[in-house]
C-alpha atoms as one frame of an Amber mdcrd trajectory, in Angstrom:
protein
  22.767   1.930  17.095  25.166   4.022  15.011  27.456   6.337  16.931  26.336
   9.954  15.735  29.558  12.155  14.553  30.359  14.296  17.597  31.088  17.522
  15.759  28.864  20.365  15.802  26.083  20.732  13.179  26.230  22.695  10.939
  29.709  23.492  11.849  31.302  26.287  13.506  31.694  29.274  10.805  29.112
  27.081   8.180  26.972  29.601   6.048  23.860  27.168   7.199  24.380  28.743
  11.205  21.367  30.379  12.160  22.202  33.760  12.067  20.492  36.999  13.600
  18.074  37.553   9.720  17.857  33.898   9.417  19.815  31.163   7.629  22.428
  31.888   4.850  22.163  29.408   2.054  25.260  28.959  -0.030  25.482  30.277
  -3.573  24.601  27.326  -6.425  26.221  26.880  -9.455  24.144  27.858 -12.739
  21.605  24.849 -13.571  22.100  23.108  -9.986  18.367  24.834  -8.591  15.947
  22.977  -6.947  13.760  22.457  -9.927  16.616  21.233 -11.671  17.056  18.712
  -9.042  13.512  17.743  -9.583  13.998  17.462 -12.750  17.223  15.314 -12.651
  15.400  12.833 -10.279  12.736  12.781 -12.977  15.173  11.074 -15.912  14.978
   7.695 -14.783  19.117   8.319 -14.273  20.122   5.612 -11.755  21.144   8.258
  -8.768  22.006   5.005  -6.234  24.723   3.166  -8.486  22.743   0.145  -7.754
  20.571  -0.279 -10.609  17.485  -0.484  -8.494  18.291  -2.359  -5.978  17.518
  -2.018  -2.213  20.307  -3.384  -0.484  20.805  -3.689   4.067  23.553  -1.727
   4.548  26.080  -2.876   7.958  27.772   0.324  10.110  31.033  -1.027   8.384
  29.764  -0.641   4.902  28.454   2.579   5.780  31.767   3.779   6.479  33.363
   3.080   3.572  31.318   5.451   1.549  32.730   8.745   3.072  34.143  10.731
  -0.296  32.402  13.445  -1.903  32.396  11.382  -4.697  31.243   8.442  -2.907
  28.717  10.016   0.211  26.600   7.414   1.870  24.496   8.914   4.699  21.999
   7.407   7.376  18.479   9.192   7.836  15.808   7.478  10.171  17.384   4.550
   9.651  17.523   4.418   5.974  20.970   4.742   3.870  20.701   7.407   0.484
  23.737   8.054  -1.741  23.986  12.029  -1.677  26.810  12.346  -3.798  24.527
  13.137  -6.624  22.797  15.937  -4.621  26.037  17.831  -3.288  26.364  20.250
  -5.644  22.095  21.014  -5.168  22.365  21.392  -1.867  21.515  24.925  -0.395
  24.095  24.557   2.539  26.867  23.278   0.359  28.653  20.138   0.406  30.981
  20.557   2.962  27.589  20.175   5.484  26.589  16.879   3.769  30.308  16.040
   4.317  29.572  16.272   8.463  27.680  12.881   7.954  29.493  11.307   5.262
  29.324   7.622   6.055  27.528   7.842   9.332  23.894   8.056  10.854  23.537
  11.570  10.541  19.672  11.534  12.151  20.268  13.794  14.741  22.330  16.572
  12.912  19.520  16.381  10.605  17.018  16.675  12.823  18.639  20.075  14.491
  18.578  22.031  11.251  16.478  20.442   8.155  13.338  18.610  10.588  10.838
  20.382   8.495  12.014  18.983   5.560  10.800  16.110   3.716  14.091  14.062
   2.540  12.018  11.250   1.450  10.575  12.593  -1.089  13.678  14.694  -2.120
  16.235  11.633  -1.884  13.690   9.239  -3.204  15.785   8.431  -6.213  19.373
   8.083  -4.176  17.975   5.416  -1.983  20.185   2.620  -1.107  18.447   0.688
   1.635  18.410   0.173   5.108  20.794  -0.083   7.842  21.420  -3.833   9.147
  21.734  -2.088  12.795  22.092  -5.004  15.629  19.448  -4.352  18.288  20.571
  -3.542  22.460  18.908  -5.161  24.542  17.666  -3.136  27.444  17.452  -4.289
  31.134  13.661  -4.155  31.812  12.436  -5.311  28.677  12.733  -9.177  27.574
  11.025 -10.900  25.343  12.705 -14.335  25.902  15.377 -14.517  23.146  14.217
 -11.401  21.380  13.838  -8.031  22.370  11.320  -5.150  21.234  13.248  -1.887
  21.252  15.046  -0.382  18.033  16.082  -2.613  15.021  15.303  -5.967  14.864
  16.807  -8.888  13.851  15.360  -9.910  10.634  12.006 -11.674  10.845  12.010
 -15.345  11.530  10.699 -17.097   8.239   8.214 -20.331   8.975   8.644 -23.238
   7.719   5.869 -22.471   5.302   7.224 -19.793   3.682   8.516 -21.232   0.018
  11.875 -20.207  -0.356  11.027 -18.397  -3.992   8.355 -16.217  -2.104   9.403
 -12.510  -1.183  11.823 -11.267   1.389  11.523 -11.042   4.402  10.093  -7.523
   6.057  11.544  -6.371   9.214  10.806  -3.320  11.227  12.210  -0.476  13.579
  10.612   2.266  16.002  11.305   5.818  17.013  10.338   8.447  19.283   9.888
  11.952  20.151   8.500  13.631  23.152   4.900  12.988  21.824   5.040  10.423
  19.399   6.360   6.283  18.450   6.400   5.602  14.865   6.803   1.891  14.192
   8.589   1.480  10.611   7.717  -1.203   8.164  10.541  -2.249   6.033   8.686
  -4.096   3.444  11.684  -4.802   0.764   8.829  -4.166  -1.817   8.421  -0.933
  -4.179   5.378   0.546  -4.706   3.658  -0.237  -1.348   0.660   1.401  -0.880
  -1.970   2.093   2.029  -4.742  -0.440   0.423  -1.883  -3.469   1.655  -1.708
  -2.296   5.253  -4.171  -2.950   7.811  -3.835  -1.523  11.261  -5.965  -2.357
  14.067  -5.448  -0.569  18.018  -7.084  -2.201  20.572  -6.696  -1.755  24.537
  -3.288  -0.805  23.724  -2.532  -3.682  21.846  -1.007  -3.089  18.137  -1.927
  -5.562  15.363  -0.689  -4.481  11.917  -0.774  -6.863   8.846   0.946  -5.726
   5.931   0.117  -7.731   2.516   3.025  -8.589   0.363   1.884 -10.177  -2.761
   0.577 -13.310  -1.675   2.282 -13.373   2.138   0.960 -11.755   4.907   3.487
  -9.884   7.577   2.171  -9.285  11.168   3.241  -7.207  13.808   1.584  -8.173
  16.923   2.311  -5.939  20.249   1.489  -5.141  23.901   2.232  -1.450  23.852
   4.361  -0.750  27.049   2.343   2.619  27.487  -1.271   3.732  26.310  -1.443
   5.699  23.349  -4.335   7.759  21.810  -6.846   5.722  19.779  -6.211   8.135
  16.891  -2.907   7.166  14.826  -1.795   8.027  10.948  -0.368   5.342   8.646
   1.638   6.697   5.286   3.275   4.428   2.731   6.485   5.686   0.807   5.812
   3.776  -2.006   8.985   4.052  -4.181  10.657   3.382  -0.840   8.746   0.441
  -0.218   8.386   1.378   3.443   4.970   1.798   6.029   4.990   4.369   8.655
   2.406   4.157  11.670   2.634   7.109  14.029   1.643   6.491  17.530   0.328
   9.818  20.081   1.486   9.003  23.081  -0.984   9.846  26.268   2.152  10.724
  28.298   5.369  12.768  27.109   7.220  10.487  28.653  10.416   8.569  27.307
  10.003   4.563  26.375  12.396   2.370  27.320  10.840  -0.712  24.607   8.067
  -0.911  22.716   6.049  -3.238  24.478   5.953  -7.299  24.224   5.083  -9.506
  21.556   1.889 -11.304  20.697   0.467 -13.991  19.298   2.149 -14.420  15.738
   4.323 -11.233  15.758   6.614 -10.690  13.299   6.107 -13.317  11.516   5.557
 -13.801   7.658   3.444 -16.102   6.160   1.656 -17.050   3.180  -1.417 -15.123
   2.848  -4.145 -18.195   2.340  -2.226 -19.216   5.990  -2.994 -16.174   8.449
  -6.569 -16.840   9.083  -9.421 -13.905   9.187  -9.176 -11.727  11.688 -12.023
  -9.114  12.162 -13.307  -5.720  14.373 -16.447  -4.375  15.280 -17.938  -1.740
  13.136 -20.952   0.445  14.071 -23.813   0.113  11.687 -24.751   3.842  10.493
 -27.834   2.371   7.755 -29.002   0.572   5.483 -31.215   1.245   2.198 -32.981
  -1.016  -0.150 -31.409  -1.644  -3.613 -33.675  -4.349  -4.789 -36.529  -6.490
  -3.511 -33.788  -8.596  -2.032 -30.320  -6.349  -2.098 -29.748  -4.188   0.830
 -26.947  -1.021   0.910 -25.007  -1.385   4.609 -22.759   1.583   5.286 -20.498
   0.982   8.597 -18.137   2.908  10.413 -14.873   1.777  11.106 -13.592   2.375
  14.690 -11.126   5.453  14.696  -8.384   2.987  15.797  -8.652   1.059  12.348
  -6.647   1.908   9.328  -8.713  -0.448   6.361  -8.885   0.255   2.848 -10.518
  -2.651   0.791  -8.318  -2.683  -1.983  -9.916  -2.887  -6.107 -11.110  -6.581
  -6.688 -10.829  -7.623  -2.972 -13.258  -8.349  -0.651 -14.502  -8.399   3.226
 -16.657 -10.894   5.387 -19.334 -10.051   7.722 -20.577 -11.037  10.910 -23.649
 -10.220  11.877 -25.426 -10.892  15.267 -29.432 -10.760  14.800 -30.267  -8.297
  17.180 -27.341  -5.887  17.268 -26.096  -2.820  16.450 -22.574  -3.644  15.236
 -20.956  -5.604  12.328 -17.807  -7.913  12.555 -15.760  -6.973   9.501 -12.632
  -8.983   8.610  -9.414  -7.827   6.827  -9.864  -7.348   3.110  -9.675 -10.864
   1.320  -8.618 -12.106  -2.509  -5.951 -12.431  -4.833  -6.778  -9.713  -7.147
  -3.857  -7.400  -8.462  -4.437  -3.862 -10.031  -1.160  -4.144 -11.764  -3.502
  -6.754 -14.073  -4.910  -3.746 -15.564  -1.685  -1.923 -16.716  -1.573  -0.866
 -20.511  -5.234  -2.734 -20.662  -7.340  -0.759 -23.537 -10.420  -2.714 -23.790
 -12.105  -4.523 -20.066 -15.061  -6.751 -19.827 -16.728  -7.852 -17.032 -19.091
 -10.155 -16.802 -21.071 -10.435 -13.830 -24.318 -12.393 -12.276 -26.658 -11.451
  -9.693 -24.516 -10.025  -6.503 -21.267 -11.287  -8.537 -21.496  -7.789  -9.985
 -19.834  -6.703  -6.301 -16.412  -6.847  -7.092 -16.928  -5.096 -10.562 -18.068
  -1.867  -8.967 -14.662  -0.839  -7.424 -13.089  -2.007 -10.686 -14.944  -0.587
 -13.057 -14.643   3.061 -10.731 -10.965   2.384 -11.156 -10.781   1.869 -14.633
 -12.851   5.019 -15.456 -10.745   7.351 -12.981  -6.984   5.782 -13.228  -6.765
   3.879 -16.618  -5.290   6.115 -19.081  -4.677   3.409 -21.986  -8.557   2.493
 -21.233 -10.542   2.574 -24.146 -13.728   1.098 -23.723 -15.048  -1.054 -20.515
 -17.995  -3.165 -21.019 -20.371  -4.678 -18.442 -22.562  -7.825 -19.268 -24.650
  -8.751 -16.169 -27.082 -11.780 -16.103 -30.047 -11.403 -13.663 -33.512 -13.270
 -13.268 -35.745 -10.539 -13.597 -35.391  -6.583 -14.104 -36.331  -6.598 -10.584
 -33.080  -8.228  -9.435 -30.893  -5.682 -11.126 -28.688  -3.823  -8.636 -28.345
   0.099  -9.454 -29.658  -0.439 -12.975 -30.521   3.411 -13.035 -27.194   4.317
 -12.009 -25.430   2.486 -14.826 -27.591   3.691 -17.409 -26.660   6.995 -16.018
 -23.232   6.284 -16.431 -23.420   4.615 -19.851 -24.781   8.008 -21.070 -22.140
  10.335 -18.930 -18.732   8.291 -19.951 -18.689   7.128 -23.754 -16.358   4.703
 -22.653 -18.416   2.387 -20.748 -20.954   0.265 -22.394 -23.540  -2.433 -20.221
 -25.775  -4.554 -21.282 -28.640  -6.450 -19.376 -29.248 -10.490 -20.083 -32.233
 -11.709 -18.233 -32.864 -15.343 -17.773 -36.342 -15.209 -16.995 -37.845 -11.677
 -18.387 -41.185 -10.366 -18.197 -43.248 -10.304 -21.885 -42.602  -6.285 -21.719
 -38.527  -6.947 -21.662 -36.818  -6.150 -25.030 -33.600  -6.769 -24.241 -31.110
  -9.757 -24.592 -32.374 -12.728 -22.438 -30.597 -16.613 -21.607 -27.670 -17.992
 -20.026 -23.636 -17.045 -20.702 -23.469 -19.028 -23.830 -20.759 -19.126 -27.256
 -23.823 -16.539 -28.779 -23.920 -13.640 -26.039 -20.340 -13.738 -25.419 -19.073
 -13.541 -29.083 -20.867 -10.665 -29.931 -20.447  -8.711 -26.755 -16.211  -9.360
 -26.657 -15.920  -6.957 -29.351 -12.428  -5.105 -29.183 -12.255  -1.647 -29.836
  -8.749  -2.264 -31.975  -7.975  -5.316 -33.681  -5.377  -6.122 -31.662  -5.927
  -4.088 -28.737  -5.007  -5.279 -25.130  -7.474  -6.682 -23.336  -8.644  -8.326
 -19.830 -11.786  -9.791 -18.413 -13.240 -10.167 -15.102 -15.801 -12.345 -14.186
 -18.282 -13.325 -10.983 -21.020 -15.013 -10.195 -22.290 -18.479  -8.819 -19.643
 -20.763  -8.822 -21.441 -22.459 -11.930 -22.055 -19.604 -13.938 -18.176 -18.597
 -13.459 -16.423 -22.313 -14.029 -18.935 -21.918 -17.507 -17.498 -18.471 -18.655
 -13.992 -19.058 -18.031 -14.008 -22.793 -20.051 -16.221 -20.032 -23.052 -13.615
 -17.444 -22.966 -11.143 -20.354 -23.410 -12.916 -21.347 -26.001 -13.074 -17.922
 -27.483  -9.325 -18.043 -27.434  -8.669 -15.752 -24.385  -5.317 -16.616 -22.294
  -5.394 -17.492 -18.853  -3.711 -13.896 -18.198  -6.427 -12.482 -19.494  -9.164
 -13.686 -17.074 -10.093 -12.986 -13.798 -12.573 -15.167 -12.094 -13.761 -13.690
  -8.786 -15.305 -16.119  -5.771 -18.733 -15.183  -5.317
């Protein structure tokens, strides 16, 4: 680890020394207020010097960057360029100065621990620190060791060199609390790509990467409380999991490692893995749909992220569902800019198009219009139908129509198979040359037929979406 400056903090004299009516903060020049410094971060200036980039940063880099000018400082283990923020800074530079090119963690700690850096140095992050990990006397792991930074994950032979880098990860303590730090290399991480799962005192979290998958795998080396809290910084491109330990007691290692730990793998590769959920009910939908709702245990972190998936098993006579990690290749980022979606579902296909078209109605601000073509047998077969009528009357955007392949004599509405007809009058675009996309599930059939259509119909491959029934 990184030698902490041994000067007092803030220093002897500073206007940031607790005094007897509280801390002093340092005049600021005209224009340099905190809002400004919002603001400032807000431009889409580059604040790092490095265009974007998230570089590993070695002690010996670190300590070139020591200027006012030129101010590198260590946090937690990650590196920000403060030069940009010394003249916004309420205790004045000459306190930033005290770290200048160093891990200043703990001098931070004893005056700003209340304070959330990460989001206020957001924009002057430079990366993480390539710290070389000790290894400690009781704790072995064969040739590597579980306690502070790691070496950088071992890539498998599978992994194809033009796939992402490689994640790593870190731990810290306090008196109550381990937080295990995921350095995922990636921007905009979020918590629908991390799964964490806290069994017996065993740690499995999977973090998805695009289409690789990054475990870490541990025996804790103390218990823990089953409750824990998982955060993503996603401009940071980093996953937090805070542990509570069941004794304030200091840990020597995190623990050992598991099958597959820290390893990173292509995503189709890692297998299912799944946990035990309590079945709260279930409701009729149709003749032949049920509704499940389950409960996750309280030591699972899951989100089932927009156009993904889960699989179920089910054991006749109990009282508890198997559910596996979240499953499929779908990417919100598909969406971006899109101003008129279709999706075309059949039967239960019309799964996957619920979360979607909830996301495209509450987060799509270029959306125009969304438009839902769904092919049952009968009128009895269609799930929610009262709900999306509902909704086609509430939101102006959305538009669904109902294609029945074998209708009752009553049924007035459009009836038959995906075919050249349906689809050409239903892919209407609100804008001649508007952006669109379209989804589409169902029986394998019925999908292979409407993707070779929207070919036809002169749609791109980027433009579809076929979902696995």
């Amino acid at each position: 680890m990184l030698n902490v400056p041994s000067q007092a903090f803030p220093a002897p004299g500073s206007q940031q020394r607790v005094a007897s009516q509280g801390r002093s903060k340092v005049p600021l020049k005209q224009g340099r207020s905190l809002m400004d410094w919002i603001r400032l971060t807000r431009s889409g200036k580059d604040l790092t010097g490095l265009k974007g980039r998230l570089i590993d940063v070695t002690e010996e880099e670190l300590k070139t960057h020591n200027r006012k000018d030129d101010c590198w400082i260590c946090i937690r283990g990650l590196v920000y360029n403060v030069s940009p923020y010394m003249e916004y800074h309420p205790g004045g530079e000459d306190e930033l100065m005290r770290a200048a090119g160093a891990d200043g963690t703990d001098l931070f700690n004893e005056v700003h621990r209340w304070v959330n850096y990460e989001s206020m140095l957001k924009e002057c992050l430079v990366g993480r620190m390539a710290m070389k990990p000790a290894v400690p006397k009781d704790c072995h792991e064969g040739k590597r060791v579980l306690n502070g930074m790691l070496p950088k994950s071992q890539v498998t032979d599978t992994l194809l060199k033009e796939g992402p880098s490689s994640p790593s990860y870190d731990w810290f303590q306090t008196e109550s609390s381990v937080t295990i730090v995921i350095y995922t290399k990636q921007k905009n991480i979020n918590l629908d790509s991390v799964v964490v799962d806290l069994q017996d005192d065993t740690l499995r979290a999977e973090a998805v990467i695009k289409d690789h998958s990054y475990l870490i795998h541990i025996g804790l080396s103390h218990e823990v409380q089953e409750n824990f809290f998982v955060r993503a910084i996603e401009n940071v491109g980093k996953v937090d999991i805070v542990l509570q330990k069941k004794e304030n007691i200091s840990w020597k290692c995190l623990g050992h490692p598991l099958e597959k730990h820290d390893s990173f793998i292509p995503k189709k590769d890692a297998g299912l893995y799944y946990r035990k959920c309590q079945l709260i009910s279930k409701e009729d939908v149709t003749h032949d749909t049920r509704l499940f709702c389950l409960m996750l245990p309280p030591s699972t972190h899951l989100q089932v992220p927009v156009g993904q998936h889960v699989y179920l098993k089910l054991s006749v006579t109990g009282d508890f569902v198997s559910v596996s990690s979240p499953e499929g290749n779908f990417e919100v980022s598909k969406l971006q800019d899109v101003e008129d979606l279709f999706l075309l579902a059949a039967g239960t296909g019309f799964t996957p198009m619920v979360n979607v078209l909830n996301y495209a109605l509450t987060s799509m601000s270029s959306l125009r219009k969304v438009k839902l073509m769904f092919f049952n047998k009968t009128e009895d077969d269609i799930i929610w139908r009262c709900q999306l009528e509902k909704l086609a009357l509430k939101d102006k955007r959305f538009d669904v129509e109902f294609v029945l392949s074998a209708p009752s004599s009553e049924w007035n509405g459009k009836q038959g198979h995906v075919s050249p007809a349906l689809l050409s009058e239903f892919l209407q675009r609100s804008l001649e040359n508007s952006r669109v996309f379209l989804c589409i599930c169902g029986p394998t059939p019925f999908t292979d037929e409407g993707i070779r259509l929207l070919h036809d119909l002169n749609f791109s491959t980027d433009e579809i979406h076929g979902f696995t029934a």
